[in-house]
GROMACS .gro file of C-alpha atoms in nm:
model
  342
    1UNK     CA    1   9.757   3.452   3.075
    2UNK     CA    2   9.633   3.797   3.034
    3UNK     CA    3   9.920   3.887   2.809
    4UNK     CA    4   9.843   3.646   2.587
    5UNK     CA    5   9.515   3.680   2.566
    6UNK     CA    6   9.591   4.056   2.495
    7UNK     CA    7   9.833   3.954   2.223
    8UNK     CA    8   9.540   3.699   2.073
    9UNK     CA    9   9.326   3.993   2.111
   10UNK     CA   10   9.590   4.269   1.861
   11UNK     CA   11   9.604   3.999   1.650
   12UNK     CA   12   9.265   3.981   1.559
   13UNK     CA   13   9.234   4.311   1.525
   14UNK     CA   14   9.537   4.311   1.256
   15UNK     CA   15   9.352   4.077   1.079
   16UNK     CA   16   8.996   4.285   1.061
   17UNK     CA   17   9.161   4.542   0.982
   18UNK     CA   18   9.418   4.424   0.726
   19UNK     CA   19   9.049   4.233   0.607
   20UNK     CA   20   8.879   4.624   0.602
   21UNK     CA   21   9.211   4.786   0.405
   22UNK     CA   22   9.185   4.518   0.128
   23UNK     CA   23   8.806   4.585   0.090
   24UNK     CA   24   8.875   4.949   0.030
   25UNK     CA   25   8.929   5.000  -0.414
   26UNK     CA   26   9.329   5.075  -0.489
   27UNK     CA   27   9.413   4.916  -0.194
   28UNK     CA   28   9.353   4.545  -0.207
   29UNK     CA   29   9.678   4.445  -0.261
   30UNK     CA   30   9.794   4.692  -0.033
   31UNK     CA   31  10.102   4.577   0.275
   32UNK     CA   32  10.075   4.677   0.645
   33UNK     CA   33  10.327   4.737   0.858
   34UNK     CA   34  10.383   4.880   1.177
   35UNK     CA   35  10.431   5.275   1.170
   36UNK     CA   36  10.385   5.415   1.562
   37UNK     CA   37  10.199   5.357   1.857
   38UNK     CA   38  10.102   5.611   2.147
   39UNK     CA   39  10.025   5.669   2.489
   40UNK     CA   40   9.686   5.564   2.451
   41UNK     CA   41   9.552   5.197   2.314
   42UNK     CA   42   9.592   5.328   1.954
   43UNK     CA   43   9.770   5.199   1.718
   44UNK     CA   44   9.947   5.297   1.350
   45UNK     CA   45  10.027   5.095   1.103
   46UNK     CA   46  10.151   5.209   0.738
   47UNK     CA   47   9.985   5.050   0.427
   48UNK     CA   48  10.144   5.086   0.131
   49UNK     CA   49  10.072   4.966  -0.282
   50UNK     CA   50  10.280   5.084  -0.575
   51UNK     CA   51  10.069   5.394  -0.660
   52UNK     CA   52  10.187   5.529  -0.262
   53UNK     CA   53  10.143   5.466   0.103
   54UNK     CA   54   9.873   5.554   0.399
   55UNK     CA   55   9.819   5.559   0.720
   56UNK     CA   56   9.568   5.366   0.906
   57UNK     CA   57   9.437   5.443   1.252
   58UNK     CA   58   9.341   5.105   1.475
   59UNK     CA   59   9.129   5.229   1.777
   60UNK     CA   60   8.941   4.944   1.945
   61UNK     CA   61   8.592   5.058   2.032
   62UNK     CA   62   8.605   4.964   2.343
   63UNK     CA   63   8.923   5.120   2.445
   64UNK     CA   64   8.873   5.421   2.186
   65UNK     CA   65   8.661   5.655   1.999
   66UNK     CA   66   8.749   5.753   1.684
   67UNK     CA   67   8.483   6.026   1.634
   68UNK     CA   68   8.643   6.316   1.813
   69UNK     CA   69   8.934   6.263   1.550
   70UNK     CA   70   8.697   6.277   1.263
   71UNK     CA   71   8.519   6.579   1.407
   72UNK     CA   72   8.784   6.778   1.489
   73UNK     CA   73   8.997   6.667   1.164
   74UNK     CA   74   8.731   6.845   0.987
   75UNK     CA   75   8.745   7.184   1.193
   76UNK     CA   76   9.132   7.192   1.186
   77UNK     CA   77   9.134   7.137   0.786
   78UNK     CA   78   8.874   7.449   0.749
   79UNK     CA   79   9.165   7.648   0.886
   80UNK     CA   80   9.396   7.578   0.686
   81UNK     CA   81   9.690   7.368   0.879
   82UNK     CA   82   9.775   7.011   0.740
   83UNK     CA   83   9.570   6.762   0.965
   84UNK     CA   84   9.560   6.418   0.758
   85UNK     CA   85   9.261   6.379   0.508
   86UNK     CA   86   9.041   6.098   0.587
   87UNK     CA   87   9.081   5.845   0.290
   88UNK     CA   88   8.831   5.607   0.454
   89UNK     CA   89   8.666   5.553   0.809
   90UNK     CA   90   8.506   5.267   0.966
   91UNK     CA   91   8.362   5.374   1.253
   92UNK     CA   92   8.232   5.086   1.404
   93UNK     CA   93   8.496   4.859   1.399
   94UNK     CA   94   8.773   5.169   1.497
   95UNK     CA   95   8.952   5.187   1.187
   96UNK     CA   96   9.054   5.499   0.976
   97UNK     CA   97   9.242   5.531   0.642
   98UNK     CA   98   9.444   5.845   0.678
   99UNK     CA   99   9.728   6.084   0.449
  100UNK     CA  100  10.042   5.970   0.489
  101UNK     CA  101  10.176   6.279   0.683
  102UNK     CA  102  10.535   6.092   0.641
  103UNK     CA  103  10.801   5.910   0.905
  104UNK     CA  104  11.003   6.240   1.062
  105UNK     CA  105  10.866   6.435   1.341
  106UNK     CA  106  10.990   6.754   1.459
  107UNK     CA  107  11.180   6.568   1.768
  108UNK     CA  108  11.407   6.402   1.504
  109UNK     CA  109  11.476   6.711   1.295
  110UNK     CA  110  11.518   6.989   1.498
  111UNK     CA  111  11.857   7.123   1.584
  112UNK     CA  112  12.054   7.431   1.667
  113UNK     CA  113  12.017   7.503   1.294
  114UNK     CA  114  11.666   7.394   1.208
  115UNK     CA  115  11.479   7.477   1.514
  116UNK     CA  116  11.450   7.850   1.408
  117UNK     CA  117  11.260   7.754   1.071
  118UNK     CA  118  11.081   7.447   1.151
  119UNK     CA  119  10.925   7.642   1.493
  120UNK     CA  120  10.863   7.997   1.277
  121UNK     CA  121  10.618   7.716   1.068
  122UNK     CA  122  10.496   7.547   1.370
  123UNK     CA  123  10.414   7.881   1.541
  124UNK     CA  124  10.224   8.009   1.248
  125UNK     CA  125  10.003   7.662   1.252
  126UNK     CA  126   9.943   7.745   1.606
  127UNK     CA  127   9.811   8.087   1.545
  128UNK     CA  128   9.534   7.930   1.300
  129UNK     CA  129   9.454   7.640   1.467
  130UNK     CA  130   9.364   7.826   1.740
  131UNK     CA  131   9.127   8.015   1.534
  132UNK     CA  132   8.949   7.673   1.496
  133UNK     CA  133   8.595   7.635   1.539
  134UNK     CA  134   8.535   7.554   1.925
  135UNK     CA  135   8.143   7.471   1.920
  136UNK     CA  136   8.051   7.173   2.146
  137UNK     CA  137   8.425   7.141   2.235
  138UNK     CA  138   8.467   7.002   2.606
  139UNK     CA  139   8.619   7.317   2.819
  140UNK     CA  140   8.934   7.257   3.002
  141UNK     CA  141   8.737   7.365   3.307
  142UNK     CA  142   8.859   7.394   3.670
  143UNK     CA  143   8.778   7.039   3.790
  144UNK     CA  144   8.996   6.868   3.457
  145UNK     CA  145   9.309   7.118   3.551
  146UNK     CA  146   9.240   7.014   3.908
  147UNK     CA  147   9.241   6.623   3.861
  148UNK     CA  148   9.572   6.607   3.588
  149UNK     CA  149   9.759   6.791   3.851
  150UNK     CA  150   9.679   6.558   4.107
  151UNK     CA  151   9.820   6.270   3.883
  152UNK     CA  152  10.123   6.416   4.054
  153UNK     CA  153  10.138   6.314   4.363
  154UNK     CA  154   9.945   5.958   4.300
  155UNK     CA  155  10.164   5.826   4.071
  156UNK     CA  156  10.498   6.054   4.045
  157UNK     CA  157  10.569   6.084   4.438
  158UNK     CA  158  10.408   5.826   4.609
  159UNK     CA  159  10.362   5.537   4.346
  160UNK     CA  160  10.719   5.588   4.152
  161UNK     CA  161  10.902   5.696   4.397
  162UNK     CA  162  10.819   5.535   4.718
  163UNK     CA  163  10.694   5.827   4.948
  164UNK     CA  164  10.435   5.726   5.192
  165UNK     CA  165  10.104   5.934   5.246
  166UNK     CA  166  10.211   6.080   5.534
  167UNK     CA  167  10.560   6.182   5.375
  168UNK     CA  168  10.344   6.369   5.118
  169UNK     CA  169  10.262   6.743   5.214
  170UNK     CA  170   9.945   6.722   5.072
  171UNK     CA  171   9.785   7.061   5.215
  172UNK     CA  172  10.115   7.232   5.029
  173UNK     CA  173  10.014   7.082   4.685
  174UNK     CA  174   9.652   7.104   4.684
  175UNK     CA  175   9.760   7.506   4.799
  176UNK     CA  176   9.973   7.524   4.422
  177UNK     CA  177   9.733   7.353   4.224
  178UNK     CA  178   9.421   7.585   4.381
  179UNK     CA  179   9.657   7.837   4.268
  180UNK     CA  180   9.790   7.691   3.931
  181UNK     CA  181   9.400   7.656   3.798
  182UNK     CA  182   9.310   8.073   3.935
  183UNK     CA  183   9.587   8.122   3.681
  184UNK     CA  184   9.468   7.902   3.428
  185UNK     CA  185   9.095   7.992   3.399
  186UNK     CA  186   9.171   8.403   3.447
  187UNK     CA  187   9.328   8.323   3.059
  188UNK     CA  188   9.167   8.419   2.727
  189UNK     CA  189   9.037   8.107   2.576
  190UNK     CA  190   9.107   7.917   2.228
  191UNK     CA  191   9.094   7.604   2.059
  192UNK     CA  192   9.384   7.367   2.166
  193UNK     CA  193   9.542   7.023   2.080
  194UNK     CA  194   9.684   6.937   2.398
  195UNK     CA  195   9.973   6.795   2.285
  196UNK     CA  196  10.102   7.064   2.014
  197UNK     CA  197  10.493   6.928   2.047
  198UNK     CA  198  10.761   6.786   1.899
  199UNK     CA  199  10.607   6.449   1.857
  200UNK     CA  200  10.337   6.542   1.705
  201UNK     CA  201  10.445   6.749   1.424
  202UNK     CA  202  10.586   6.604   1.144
  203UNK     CA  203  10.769   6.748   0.879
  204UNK     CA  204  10.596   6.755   0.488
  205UNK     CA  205  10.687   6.836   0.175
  206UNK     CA  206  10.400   7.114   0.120
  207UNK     CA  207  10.199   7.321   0.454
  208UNK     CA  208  10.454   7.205   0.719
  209UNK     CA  209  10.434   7.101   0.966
  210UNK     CA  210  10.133   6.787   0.959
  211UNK     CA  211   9.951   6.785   1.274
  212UNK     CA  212   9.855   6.449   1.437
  213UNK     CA  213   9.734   6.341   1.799
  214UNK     CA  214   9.453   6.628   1.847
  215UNK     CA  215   9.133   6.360   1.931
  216UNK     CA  216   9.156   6.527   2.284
  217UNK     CA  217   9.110   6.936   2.154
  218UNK     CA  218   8.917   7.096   2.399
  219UNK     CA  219   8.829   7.488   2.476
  220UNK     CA  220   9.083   7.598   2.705
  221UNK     CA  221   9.381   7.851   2.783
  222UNK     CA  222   9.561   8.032   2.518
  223UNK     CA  223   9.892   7.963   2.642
  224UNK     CA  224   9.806   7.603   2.704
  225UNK     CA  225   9.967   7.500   2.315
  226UNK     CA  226  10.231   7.742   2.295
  227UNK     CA  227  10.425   7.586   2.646
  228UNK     CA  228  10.359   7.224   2.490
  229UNK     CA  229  10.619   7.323   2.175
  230UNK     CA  230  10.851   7.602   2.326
  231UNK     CA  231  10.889   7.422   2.671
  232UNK     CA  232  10.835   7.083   2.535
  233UNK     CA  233  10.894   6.768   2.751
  234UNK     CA  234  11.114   6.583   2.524
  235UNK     CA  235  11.319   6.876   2.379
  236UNK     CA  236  11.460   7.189   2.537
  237UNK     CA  237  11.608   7.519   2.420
  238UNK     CA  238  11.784   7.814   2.626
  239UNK     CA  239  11.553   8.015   2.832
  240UNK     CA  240  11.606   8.365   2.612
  241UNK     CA  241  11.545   8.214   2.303
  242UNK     CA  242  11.209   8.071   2.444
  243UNK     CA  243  11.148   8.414   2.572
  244UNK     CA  244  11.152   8.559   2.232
  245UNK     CA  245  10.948   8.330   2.079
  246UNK     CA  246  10.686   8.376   2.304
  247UNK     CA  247  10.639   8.757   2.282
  248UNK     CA  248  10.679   8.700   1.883
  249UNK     CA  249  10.349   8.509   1.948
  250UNK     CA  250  10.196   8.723   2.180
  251UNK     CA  251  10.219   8.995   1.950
  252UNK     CA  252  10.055   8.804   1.667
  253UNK     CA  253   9.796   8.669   1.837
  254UNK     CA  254   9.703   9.011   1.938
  255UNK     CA  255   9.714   9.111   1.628
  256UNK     CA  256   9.487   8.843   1.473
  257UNK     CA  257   9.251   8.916   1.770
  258UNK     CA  258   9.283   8.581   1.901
  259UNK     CA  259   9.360   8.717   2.237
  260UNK     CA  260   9.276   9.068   2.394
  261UNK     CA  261   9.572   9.320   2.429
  262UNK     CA  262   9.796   9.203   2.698
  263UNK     CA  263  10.160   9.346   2.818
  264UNK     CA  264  10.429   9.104   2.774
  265UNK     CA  265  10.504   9.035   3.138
  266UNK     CA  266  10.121   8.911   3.206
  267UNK     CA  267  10.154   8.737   2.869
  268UNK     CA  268  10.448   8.569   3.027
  269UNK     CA  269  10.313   8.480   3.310
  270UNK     CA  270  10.065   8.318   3.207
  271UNK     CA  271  10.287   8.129   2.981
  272UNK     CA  272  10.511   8.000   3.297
  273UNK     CA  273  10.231   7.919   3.538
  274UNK     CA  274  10.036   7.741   3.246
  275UNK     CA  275  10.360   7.533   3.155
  276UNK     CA  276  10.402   7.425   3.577
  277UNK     CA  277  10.059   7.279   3.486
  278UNK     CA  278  10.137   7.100   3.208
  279UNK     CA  279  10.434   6.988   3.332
  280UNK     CA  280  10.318   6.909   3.750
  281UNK     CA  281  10.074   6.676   3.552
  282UNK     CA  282  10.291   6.548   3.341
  283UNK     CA  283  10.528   6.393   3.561
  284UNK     CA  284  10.195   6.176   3.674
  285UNK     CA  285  10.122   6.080   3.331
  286UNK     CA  286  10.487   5.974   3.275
  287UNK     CA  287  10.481   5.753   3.587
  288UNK     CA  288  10.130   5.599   3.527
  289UNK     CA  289  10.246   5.498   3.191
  290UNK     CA  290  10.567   5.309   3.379
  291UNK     CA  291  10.388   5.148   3.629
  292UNK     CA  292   9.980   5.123   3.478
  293UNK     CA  293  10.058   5.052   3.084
  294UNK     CA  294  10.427   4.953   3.075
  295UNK     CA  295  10.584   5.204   2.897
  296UNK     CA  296  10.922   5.239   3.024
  297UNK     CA  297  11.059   5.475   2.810
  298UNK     CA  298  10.856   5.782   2.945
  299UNK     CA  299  11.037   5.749   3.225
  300UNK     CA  300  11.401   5.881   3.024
  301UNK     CA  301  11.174   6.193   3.010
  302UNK     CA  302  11.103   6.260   3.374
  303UNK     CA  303  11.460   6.448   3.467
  304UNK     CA  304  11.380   6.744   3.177
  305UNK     CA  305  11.014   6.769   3.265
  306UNK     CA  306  11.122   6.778   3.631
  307UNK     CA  307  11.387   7.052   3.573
  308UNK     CA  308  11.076   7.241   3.431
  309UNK     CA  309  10.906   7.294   3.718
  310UNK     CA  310  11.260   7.346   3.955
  311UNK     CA  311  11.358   7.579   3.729
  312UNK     CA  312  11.026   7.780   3.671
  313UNK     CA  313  10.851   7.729   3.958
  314UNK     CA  314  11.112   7.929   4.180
  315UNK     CA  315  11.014   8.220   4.013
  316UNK     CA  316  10.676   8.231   4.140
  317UNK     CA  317  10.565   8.300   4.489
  318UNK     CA  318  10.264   8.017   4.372
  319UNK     CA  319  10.478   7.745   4.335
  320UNK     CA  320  10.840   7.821   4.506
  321UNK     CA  321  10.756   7.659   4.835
  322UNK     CA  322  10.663   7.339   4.690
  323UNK     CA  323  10.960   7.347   4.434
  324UNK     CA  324  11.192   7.396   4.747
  325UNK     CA  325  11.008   7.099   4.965
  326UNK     CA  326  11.106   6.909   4.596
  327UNK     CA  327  11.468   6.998   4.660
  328UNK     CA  328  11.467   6.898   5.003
  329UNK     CA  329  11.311   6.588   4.990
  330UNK     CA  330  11.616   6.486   4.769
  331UNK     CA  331  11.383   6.442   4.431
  332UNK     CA  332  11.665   6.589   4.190
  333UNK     CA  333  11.874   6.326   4.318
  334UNK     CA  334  11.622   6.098   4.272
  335UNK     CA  335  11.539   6.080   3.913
  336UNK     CA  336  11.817   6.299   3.785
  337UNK     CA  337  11.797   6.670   3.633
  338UNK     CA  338  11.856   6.841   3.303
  339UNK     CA  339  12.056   7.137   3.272
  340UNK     CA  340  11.862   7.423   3.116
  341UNK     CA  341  12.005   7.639   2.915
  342UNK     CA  342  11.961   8.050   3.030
   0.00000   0.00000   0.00000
């Protein structure tokens, strides 16, 4: 019953806001049809007439708030990187009218022989978004970093895979994420999207790439942005090449004065540690989506995202011993690995 009720309940909602679209001048003729949805309740639909296309934005009110896209839409478009223009907005109701940033993302473009041109312009967007204006911004504070990482062992270990509370070390864990957010907060701070990845840049004809997904920018670590695209969860590339890339940035942020001087070896440090968590939390958030929201396909993403933290986190004396208690309690074999590349 509740699934139909929840279907009832879209369909309504395609109708207000196919209902707000026509109401809007130039587009009341205008056809909707499904573009994307993501990990939240949002949904994407495309609307398109003969004079062009858009995007619009559902977000039920309940579920959603569209504000923090609005606000921060504005601050991101002061800096000059391609966020969508805001066509039209209907706050009330949850509905935006957005630029049609086009249908290709990053993930479906990039290649041996793209990836060093389409990341050269995703790295420079980086560097100026992070010069955004951070005023009010939530901070990524200690008790936020605390509670993703501890979507970890809730819903990757003991609701996905089966291990009991007691099979759980969880002195060992709380021990690396203690350590994980020391790391994290001892960063310089900057504006970041929290998901700056392959998904969510998307390839245009002029200032590429468009940026989408930031509603959830808060204050937070520099490095934070920069380990979502280079060690992204749905895309890898050898370990060197990432390597390069990320003193290439260090140096220009530097340089811009968006962080203090810092050698490359702390720069890179704080680079690894921030990407184990990222990536500790995200194998919770991968898992809740399975088993809380039905999302299935998250779940193809779990062996690269786990091969993260195996492979990184036996570098550091911070998060080695629980990598090895990983190996030993079989988890490899358990969801599978992804070779990554040296």
């Amino acid at each position: 019953m509740s699934v139909i009720a929840n279907v009832m309940t879209q369909d309504v909602r395609l109708e207000q806001l196919t209902q707000w679209v026509h109401s809007l001048p130039g587009w009341e003729h205008a056809l909707l049809e499904v573009a994307s949805a993501d990990a939240s309740f949002r949904r994407y639909f495309r609307v398109r007439t003969v004079d062009g296309s858009a995007i619009c934005m559902d977000a039920p009110p309940d579920k959603e708030d569209v504000r923090p896209f609005v606000d921060i839409t504005g601050r991101l478009q002061v800096t000059g990187v391609h966020a969508p223009s805001i066509l039209a907005q209907n706050l009330l109701d949850g509905f935006l009218l957005l630029e049609d940033l086009g249908s290709t993302p990053y993930l479906q473009a990039l290649t041996p022989e793209t990836v060093k041109n389409l990341y050269a312009d995703a790295l420079h967007a980086l560097l100026q978004l992070q010069q955004a204006d951070c005023d009010r911004l939530p901070a990524y504070n200690e008790r936020t970093l605390r509670a993703e990482m501890q979507l970890m062992p809730d819903w990757f270990l003991h609701t996905h895979l089966g291990f009991s509370d007691d099979e759980i070390p969880h002195d060992l864990i709380n021990h690396t994420i203690e350590a994980l957010v020391e790391e994290a907060i001892g960063q310089p701070v900057a504006f970041v999207h929290r998901d700056y990845h392959s998904r969510n840049l998307m390839i245009t004809g002029q200032n590429s790439p468009g940026i989408i997904d930031y509603q959830d920018a808060v204050l937070g670590p520099a490095t934070y942005d920069l380990v979502s695209l280079l060690r992204d969860c749905y895309v890898v590339w050898p370990q060197n090449q990432v390597e390069w890339w990320v003193e290439c940035f260090r140096k220009e942020a530097i340089s811009q004065g968006i962080i203090p001087p810092v050698d490359a070896a702390s720069f890179q440090r704080w680079f690894d540690l921030m990407g184990l968590q990222r990536h500790l939390k995200v194998l919770g958030i991968f898992a809740r989506l399975y088993h809380r929201d039905g999302k299935a396909g998250y779940l193809n993403d779990l062996p690269l995202v786990l091969s993260y933290v195996l492979e990184i986190g036996s570098r550091y004396h911070e998060t080695s011993e629980l990598v090895e208690w990983m190996r030993q309690a079989g988890i490899p074999q358990r969801i599978g690995t992804v070779h990554i590349p040296a």
